[in-house]
Amino acid sequence: MTAPCRDFRAAFPYFNTPNAGVYLDSAASALKPQVLLDATCAFYAEAGSVHRGLQQARTTEAFEHARQLMAQWLNAPAAECVVWTSGATASINLVAHSLANTLSKTDNIVTTTAEHHANFVPWLMLTKKCGASLRVVAFDAQFTITPTALLNQLDANTKLVALNVQSNITGQVQDVATLIPLIRRHAPNALILLDCAQAIVHQRIDMQQLGADFYAFSAHKLYGPTGLGVLAGRMEALEALQPLFYGGKMVERVSESAVSLAPLPQRLEAGTPNVAAVIGFGRVLEWLAEWDFDALNRDAVTLAQHCQSALLQLPGCHCYSATPAASLFSFVFDGIASVDIAMLLQEHGIALRTGAHCAQPYLDALGEQSLLRVSFAPYNNDDDLARFLTALSQSLDLLT
Ligand SMILES: Cc1ncc(COP(=O)(O)O)c(C=O)c1O
């Protein structure tokens, strides 16, 4: 039995804080539910690290239980296919680091113009370092990576294809279920990495159905803690990765002259992990399972659609948005600096994002320097939207 969506907001203590404003920046980081705060406090009140001694058995159990929950959430083939990292950026860099030893000058890596810097800069730096080429696929007028555009860049020397499942600028979802089999056929030697940082909040990622090699995302966008991320993947693909860090907890046997690594996932999780964050995130995943996830997301999309319709009534407003609609989109006004609007909105207690959104190649392609972005979550309501629209029209009055 799932809980009615209207109660979702009540689970977030932010709305009871004295300075609570209108939070429309969930695509940057989601608000945190009370269950996360409770689980994190309980951990710090009573426990230590994991995998270290008998007294930590309970903590270890909770830590590994969270991994199980994450694996179930992703329909991963096994819990060992889920590696904890410090975030999406760390997950992607772990893969990039590993490839540095295998890439030669004749190889290429394929990514897209529609990426966050986290899924662009590591590939740019890697290919520069190895003398390999970086091939960048452009998006079309609907902000989509089409099969044809992608296929044009693939060949037998493609060693990795890295693409986002959902854009942090437009909210456009890429049809990765169609693209992945095409990549397998046309670039048989390529690994496939999906940046799921935005998508993980808006849709269920089914690893066994999609069949990519790697999936990277951060917990903080899925109502979880900061400083925690996931690199999930096919067992063989993860096993082939070179650890980025060496140290405790990731080895089976060490002598003065040799080391044998522990099996997955520990071999990629050297050092003391972010135990509090993992246990807290596990509790969030348990709690999320009590809700109708798709219905929650539909509510957020509906708010975003109403918002976009209202914005398009305003003179000089241009929206960059997904088809079908998503819960986030970006916009600009002719002749008005986005940063000026954002600053005035901030005075009204409206939190949204402005700037290049860590996606400068994307903005270059759009011919924009700075965009405003609203992102709605299921804890937002009609009142938030009304307050935003009123504040925006007052801000525009001052600026025009
Ligand atoms: C699409 C996308 N990829 C990657 C990232 C990087 O996530 P993090 O900064 O949590 O590592 C973000 C963050 O906004 C994102 O939106």
Coordinates of C-alpha atoms and ligand atoms in Angstrom, one line a residue:
M1 CA 0.0 0.0 0.0
T2 CA 1.6 3.3 -1.1
A3 CA 1.2 6.6 0.7
P4 CA -0.8 9.5 -1.0
C5 CA 1.6 11.9 -2.8
R6 CA 0.2 15.0 -1.0
D7 CA 1.8 13.8 2.2
F8 CA 5.3 13.7 0.7
R9 CA 6.0 17.3 1.6
A10 CA 5.3 16.6 5.3
A11 CA 8.3 14.3 5.4
F12 CA 10.8 17.1 4.7
P13 CA 11.8 19.2 7.8
Y14 CA 13.0 22.0 5.5
F15 CA 9.4 23.3 5.2
N16 CA 9.1 23.8 9.0
T17 CA 12.4 25.8 9.3
P18 CA 12.0 29.5 9.9
N19 CA 13.8 30.5 6.7
A20 CA 12.1 28.1 4.4
G21 CA 11.6 29.6 1.0
V22 CA 10.4 28.2 -2.3
Y23 CA 12.9 25.5 -3.2
L24 CA 13.0 25.0 -7.0
D25 CA 16.6 23.7 -7.1
S26 CA 16.1 20.0 -6.6
A27 CA 18.1 19.1 -9.7
A28 CA 21.1 20.6 -8.0
S29 CA 20.4 18.8 -4.7
A30 CA 17.2 17.4 -3.3
L31 CA 15.8 18.4 0.1
K32 CA 16.3 15.7 2.8
P33 CA 13.5 13.7 4.4
Q34 CA 13.4 13.3 8.2
V35 CA 14.2 9.6 7.9
L36 CA 17.6 10.5 6.6
L37 CA 18.3 12.8 9.5
D38 CA 17.1 10.2 12.0
A39 CA 19.1 7.3 10.6
T40 CA 22.3 9.5 10.4
C41 CA 21.9 10.7 14.0
A42 CA 21.2 7.2 15.2
F43 CA 24.4 6.0 13.5
Y44 CA 26.6 8.7 14.9
A45 CA 25.1 8.2 18.4
E46 CA 25.9 4.5 18.6
A47 CA 28.3 3.1 16.0
G48 CA 31.7 3.0 14.5
S49 CA 33.1 1.9 11.2
V50 CA 32.4 -1.2 9.1
H51 CA 34.2 -4.5 8.3
R52 CA 36.7 -3.9 11.1
G53 CA 35.7 -6.0 14.1
L54 CA 33.1 -8.1 15.7
Q55 CA 31.6 -5.2 17.6
Q56 CA 30.8 -3.5 14.3
A57 CA 28.7 -6.4 13.1
R58 CA 25.5 -4.5 13.3
T59 CA 26.9 -1.5 11.5
T60 CA 28.3 -3.7 8.8
E61 CA 24.9 -5.4 8.4
A62 CA 23.2 -2.1 8.0
F63 CA 25.9 -0.9 5.5
E64 CA 25.5 -4.0 3.4
H65 CA 21.8 -3.9 3.7
A66 CA 21.9 -0.5 2.1
R67 CA 23.9 -1.9 -0.8
Q68 CA 21.2 -4.7 -1.2
L69 CA 18.5 -2.0 -1.3
M70 CA 20.4 0.0 -3.9
A71 CA 20.9 -3.2 -6.0
Q72 CA 17.2 -3.9 -5.8
W73 CA 16.4 -0.3 -6.7
L74 CA 18.5 -0.6 -9.9
N75 CA 17.5 -4.2 -10.6
A76 CA 21.3 -5.0 -10.5
P77 CA 22.2 -8.6 -11.0
A78 CA 23.9 -8.7 -7.6
A79 CA 24.6 -6.5 -4.6
E80 CA 28.4 -6.8 -5.5
C81 CA 27.6 -4.8 -8.7
V82 CA 27.0 -1.7 -6.5
V83 CA 30.2 0.3 -5.6
W84 CA 29.9 3.2 -3.2
T85 CA 31.8 6.3 -4.2
S86 CA 31.7 9.9 -3.1
G87 CA 29.4 11.0 -6.0
A88 CA 28.6 10.8 -9.7
T89 CA 31.8 12.8 -10.5
A90 CA 33.9 10.3 -8.5
S91 CA 32.2 7.3 -10.2
I92 CA 32.9 8.7 -13.7
N93 CA 36.5 9.6 -12.8
L94 CA 37.1 6.1 -11.4
V95 CA 36.2 4.6 -14.9
A96 CA 38.3 7.3 -16.7
H97 CA 41.3 6.6 -14.5
S98 CA 41.1 2.9 -15.2
L99 CA 41.0 3.5 -19.0
A100 CA 44.2 5.5 -19.0
N101 CA 46.3 2.4 -19.0
T102 CA 44.5 0.8 -22.0
L103 CA 43.9 3.7 -24.4
S104 CA 46.2 4.2 -27.4
K105 CA 46.5 7.0 -30.0
T106 CA 44.2 5.2 -32.5
D107 CA 41.4 4.8 -30.0
N108 CA 38.5 7.2 -29.5
I109 CA 36.0 8.0 -26.8
V110 CA 32.5 9.1 -27.7
T111 CA 30.5 11.5 -25.6
T112 CA 27.9 14.2 -26.3
T113 CA 27.5 18.0 -26.2
A114 CA 24.6 17.4 -23.9
E115 CA 26.7 16.4 -20.9
H116 CA 27.4 17.8 -17.5
H117 CA 31.1 18.6 -17.1
A118 CA 31.3 15.6 -14.8
N119 CA 30.7 13.4 -17.9
F120 CA 32.7 15.5 -20.2
V121 CA 35.9 16.8 -18.6
P122 CA 37.2 13.4 -17.5
W123 CA 37.0 12.2 -21.1
L124 CA 38.5 15.3 -22.5
M125 CA 41.5 15.0 -20.1
L126 CA 41.8 11.3 -20.6
T127 CA 42.0 11.5 -24.4
K128 CA 44.4 14.4 -24.2
K129 CA 46.7 12.4 -21.9
C130 CA 46.6 9.3 -24.1
G131 CA 46.7 11.0 -27.4
A132 CA 43.3 9.4 -28.3
S133 CA 40.5 11.3 -29.8
L134 CA 37.3 12.6 -28.2
R135 CA 34.3 12.5 -30.5
V136 CA 31.4 14.7 -29.4
V137 CA 27.9 13.9 -30.7
A138 CA 25.7 17.0 -31.1
F139 CA 22.0 17.0 -30.0
D140 CA 19.2 17.8 -32.4
A141 CA 16.5 20.5 -32.2
Q142 CA 14.6 18.5 -29.5
F143 CA 17.8 18.2 -27.4
T144 CA 18.0 14.5 -28.4
I145 CA 20.9 12.4 -29.3
T146 CA 19.7 10.6 -32.4
P147 CA 20.8 7.1 -33.4
T148 CA 22.1 8.5 -36.7
A149 CA 24.2 11.2 -35.0
L150 CA 25.6 8.7 -32.6
L151 CA 26.3 6.0 -35.2
N152 CA 28.3 8.5 -37.3
Q153 CA 30.9 8.6 -34.5
L154 CA 31.2 4.9 -33.6
D155 CA 33.7 2.4 -35.0
A156 CA 35.8 -0.5 -33.9
N157 CA 38.3 1.8 -32.2
T158 CA 35.7 3.3 -29.9
K159 CA 36.7 2.3 -26.4
L160 CA 33.9 4.0 -24.4
V161 CA 30.6 5.8 -25.0
A162 CA 29.6 8.1 -22.2
L163 CA 26.2 9.7 -22.3
N164 CA 23.6 11.1 -19.9
V165 CA 20.2 9.5 -19.5
Q166 CA 18.6 12.9 -18.6
S167 CA 19.9 16.4 -19.2
N168 CA 20.4 18.8 -16.2
I169 CA 19.6 21.7 -18.6
T170 CA 16.4 20.7 -20.4
G171 CA 15.4 17.6 -18.6
Q172 CA 15.4 15.8 -22.0
V173 CA 15.6 12.0 -21.5
Q174 CA 17.7 10.1 -24.0
D175 CA 16.4 6.9 -25.4
V176 CA 19.2 4.8 -24.1
A177 CA 17.2 1.6 -24.4
T178 CA 17.4 2.1 -28.2
L179 CA 20.9 3.6 -28.3
I180 CA 22.7 0.8 -26.3
P181 CA 22.0 -2.1 -28.7
L182 CA 23.1 0.2 -31.6
I183 CA 26.4 1.0 -29.8
R184 CA 27.0 -2.7 -29.1
R185 CA 26.6 -3.4 -32.8
H186 CA 28.6 -0.5 -34.3
A187 CA 31.2 -0.2 -31.6
P188 CA 31.8 -3.8 -30.4
N189 CA 34.9 -2.9 -28.3
A190 CA 33.3 0.0 -26.4
L191 CA 32.2 0.1 -22.8
I192 CA 29.0 2.1 -22.2
L193 CA 28.8 4.5 -19.3
L194 CA 25.5 6.1 -18.4
D195 CA 25.4 9.3 -16.4
C196 CA 22.2 8.8 -14.4
A197 CA 22.7 11.7 -12.0
Q198 CA 19.4 13.4 -13.1
A199 CA 17.6 10.3 -14.4
I200 CA 17.9 8.4 -11.1
V201 CA 15.4 10.8 -9.5
H202 CA 12.9 10.8 -12.3
Q203 CA 12.7 7.3 -13.6
R204 CA 13.6 3.8 -12.5
I205 CA 16.9 2.7 -14.0
D206 CA 16.8 -1.0 -14.7
M207 CA 20.3 -2.3 -15.1
Q208 CA 19.3 -5.7 -16.4
Q209 CA 17.0 -4.3 -18.9
L210 CA 19.3 -1.6 -20.2
G211 CA 22.5 -3.6 -20.3
A212 CA 25.1 -0.8 -20.1
D213 CA 28.5 -1.4 -18.5
F214 CA 28.4 1.4 -15.9
Y215 CA 25.9 3.6 -14.2
A216 CA 27.0 6.7 -12.3
F217 CA 25.0 8.9 -9.9
S218 CA 24.9 10.7 -6.6
A219 CA 22.8 10.0 -3.6
H220 CA 22.1 13.7 -2.8
K221 CA 19.8 14.1 -5.8
L222 CA 17.7 11.1 -4.7
Y223 CA 16.8 12.6 -1.3
G224 CA 20.0 11.1 0.1
P225 CA 23.1 12.6 1.8
T226 CA 25.9 14.5 0.1
G227 CA 29.3 12.9 -0.2
L228 CA 27.9 9.6 -1.4
G229 CA 27.6 8.2 -4.9
V230 CA 27.2 5.0 -6.8
L231 CA 29.2 3.3 -9.6
A232 CA 27.0 0.4 -10.5
G233 CA 27.9 -2.0 -13.3
R234 CA 28.2 -5.3 -14.9
M235 CA 30.3 -7.5 -12.7
E236 CA 33.0 -8.2 -15.4
A237 CA 33.2 -4.5 -16.3
L238 CA 33.7 -3.5 -12.6
E239 CA 36.2 -6.3 -12.1
A240 CA 38.3 -5.0 -15.0
L241 CA 38.6 -1.6 -13.4
Q242 CA 41.9 -0.5 -11.8
P243 CA 41.2 0.9 -8.3
L244 CA 41.8 4.6 -8.0
F245 CA 42.8 4.2 -4.4
Y246 CA 44.8 1.5 -2.6
G247 CA 44.8 0.9 1.1
G248 CA 42.9 -0.8 3.8
K249 CA 39.7 -2.9 3.4
M250 CA 40.3 -3.6 -0.3
V251 CA 42.9 -6.2 0.0
E252 CA 42.9 -9.9 0.6
R253 CA 46.5 -10.5 1.5
V254 CA 49.5 -8.1 1.7
S255 CA 53.1 -9.0 2.1
E256 CA 56.2 -6.7 1.9
S257 CA 56.4 -7.4 -1.8
A258 CA 52.9 -8.3 -3.1
V259 CA 49.2 -7.7 -2.7
S260 CA 46.1 -9.6 -3.8
L261 CA 43.0 -7.5 -4.1
A262 CA 39.7 -8.3 -2.3
P263 CA 36.7 -9.2 -4.6
L264 CA 34.1 -6.7 -5.6
P265 CA 32.9 -4.4 -4.3
Q266 CA 35.5 -3.9 -1.6
R267 CA 38.4 -3.8 -4.1
L268 CA 37.1 -0.4 -5.4
E269 CA 36.2 0.9 -1.9
A270 CA 39.6 1.5 -0.2
G271 CA 39.6 3.1 3.2
T272 CA 36.9 3.9 5.7
P273 CA 33.7 4.4 3.8
N274 CA 31.1 7.1 4.4
V275 CA 29.2 4.8 6.7
A276 CA 26.7 7.3 8.0
A277 CA 25.8 8.4 4.5
V278 CA 25.4 4.8 3.2
I279 CA 23.2 3.7 6.2
G280 CA 21.2 7.0 5.9
F281 CA 20.7 6.5 2.2
G282 CA 19.6 2.9 2.8
R283 CA 16.9 4.2 5.1
V284 CA 15.9 6.7 2.4
L285 CA 15.6 3.9 -0.2
E286 CA 13.4 1.9 2.2
W287 CA 11.2 4.9 2.8
L288 CA 11.0 5.7 -0.9
A289 CA 9.7 2.2 -1.6
E290 CA 6.6 3.2 0.4
W291 CA 5.6 5.7 -2.2
D292 CA 4.3 5.5 -5.7
F293 CA 7.5 6.7 -7.3
D294 CA 6.0 7.3 -10.8
A295 CA 3.0 9.1 -9.4
L296 CA 5.3 11.4 -7.3
N297 CA 7.3 12.2 -10.4
R298 CA 4.1 12.9 -12.5
D299 CA 3.1 15.5 -9.9
A300 CA 6.5 17.2 -10.3
V301 CA 6.2 17.2 -14.1
T302 CA 2.7 18.7 -13.9
L303 CA 3.9 21.6 -11.8
A304 CA 6.8 22.2 -14.3
Q305 CA 4.4 22.1 -17.2
H306 CA 2.1 24.7 -15.5
C307 CA 5.2 26.8 -14.8
Q308 CA 6.4 26.7 -18.4
S309 CA 3.0 27.6 -19.7
A310 CA 2.9 30.6 -17.4
L311 CA 6.5 31.7 -18.4
L312 CA 5.7 31.5 -22.1
Q313 CA 3.0 34.2 -21.5
L314 CA 5.7 36.6 -20.4
P315 CA 7.2 38.8 -23.1
G316 CA 10.7 37.8 -24.2
C317 CA 10.8 34.5 -22.4
H318 CA 12.4 31.5 -24.1
C319 CA 12.3 28.0 -22.6
Y320 CA 14.7 25.1 -23.2
S321 CA 12.6 22.1 -22.2
A322 CA 12.1 18.4 -22.8
T323 CA 9.6 16.6 -25.0
P324 CA 7.7 15.0 -23.3
A325 CA 7.9 17.4 -20.4
A326 CA 10.2 16.8 -17.5
S327 CA 10.2 18.3 -14.0
L328 CA 13.0 20.7 -14.8
F329 CA 13.7 23.1 -17.6
S330 CA 15.8 26.2 -18.3
F331 CA 14.8 29.7 -19.6
V332 CA 16.0 33.2 -20.4
F333 CA 14.5 36.6 -21.1
D334 CA 15.5 38.7 -24.0
G335 CA 17.7 41.6 -22.9
I336 CA 17.7 40.7 -19.2
A337 CA 20.7 39.1 -17.5
S338 CA 19.7 35.9 -15.9
V339 CA 21.8 36.6 -12.8
D340 CA 19.9 39.8 -12.2
I341 CA 16.6 37.9 -12.2
A342 CA 18.1 35.2 -9.9
M343 CA 19.3 37.8 -7.4
L344 CA 15.9 39.5 -7.1
L345 CA 14.2 36.1 -6.8
Q346 CA 16.5 35.2 -4.0
E347 CA 15.3 38.3 -2.1
H348 CA 11.8 36.9 -2.4
G349 CA 13.1 33.5 -1.0
I350 CA 13.0 31.7 -4.3
A351 CA 15.8 29.2 -4.8
L352 CA 16.6 28.3 -8.4
R353 CA 19.8 28.0 -10.4
T354 CA 21.4 30.3 -12.7
G355 CA 24.7 30.2 -14.8
A356 CA 26.2 27.6 -17.1
H357 CA 25.0 24.7 -14.9
C358 CA 28.4 22.9 -15.3
A359 CA 27.5 22.4 -19.0
Q360 CA 29.5 25.0 -21.0
P361 CA 29.6 23.0 -24.2
Y362 CA 25.9 22.6 -24.0
L363 CA 25.3 26.4 -23.5
D364 CA 27.8 27.1 -26.3
A365 CA 25.7 25.0 -28.6
L366 CA 22.6 26.9 -27.6
G367 CA 24.3 30.2 -28.1
E368 CA 23.6 31.1 -24.4
Q369 CA 26.0 32.3 -21.7
S370 CA 23.7 31.8 -18.7
L371 CA 20.3 30.2 -18.1
L372 CA 17.9 30.2 -15.3
R373 CA 16.7 26.7 -14.3
V374 CA 13.7 25.6 -12.3
S375 CA 13.5 22.1 -11.1
F376 CA 10.3 20.8 -9.3
A377 CA 10.2 17.9 -6.9
P378 CA 7.2 16.0 -5.6
Y379 CA 7.4 18.1 -2.4
N380 CA 6.7 21.3 -4.3
N381 CA 3.1 22.4 -4.5
D382 CA 0.8 24.9 -6.3
D383 CA 1.6 27.5 -3.6
D384 CA 5.3 27.3 -4.4
L385 CA 4.5 27.8 -8.1
A386 CA 2.3 30.8 -7.4
R387 CA 4.9 32.4 -5.1
F388 CA 7.5 31.9 -7.8
L389 CA 5.4 33.4 -10.5
T390 CA 4.5 36.4 -8.4
A391 CA 8.1 37.0 -7.4
L392 CA 9.2 36.6 -11.0
S393 CA 6.7 39.2 -12.3
Q394 CA 7.7 41.7 -9.6
S395 CA 11.4 41.1 -10.4
L396 CA 10.8 41.6 -14.1
D397 CA 8.9 44.9 -13.4
L398 CA 12.0 46.2 -11.7
L399 CA 14.3 45.1 -14.5
T400 CA 12.3 46.3 -17.5
Ligands
LIG1 C1 23.7 15.2 -15.3 C2 24.7 15.3 -14.2 N1 25.8 14.6 -14.2 C3 26.7 14.6 -13.2 C4 26.5 15.5 -12.1 C5 27.5 15.6 -11.1 O1 27.0 15.2 -9.8 P1 27.9 15.4 -8.5 O2 28.3 16.8 -8.5 O3 27.0 15.0 -7.4 O4 29.1 14.5 -8.6 C6 25.4 16.3 -12.1 C7 25.2 17.3 -11.0 O5 24.4 18.2 -11.1 C8 24.4 16.2 -13.2 O6 23.3 17.0 -13.2

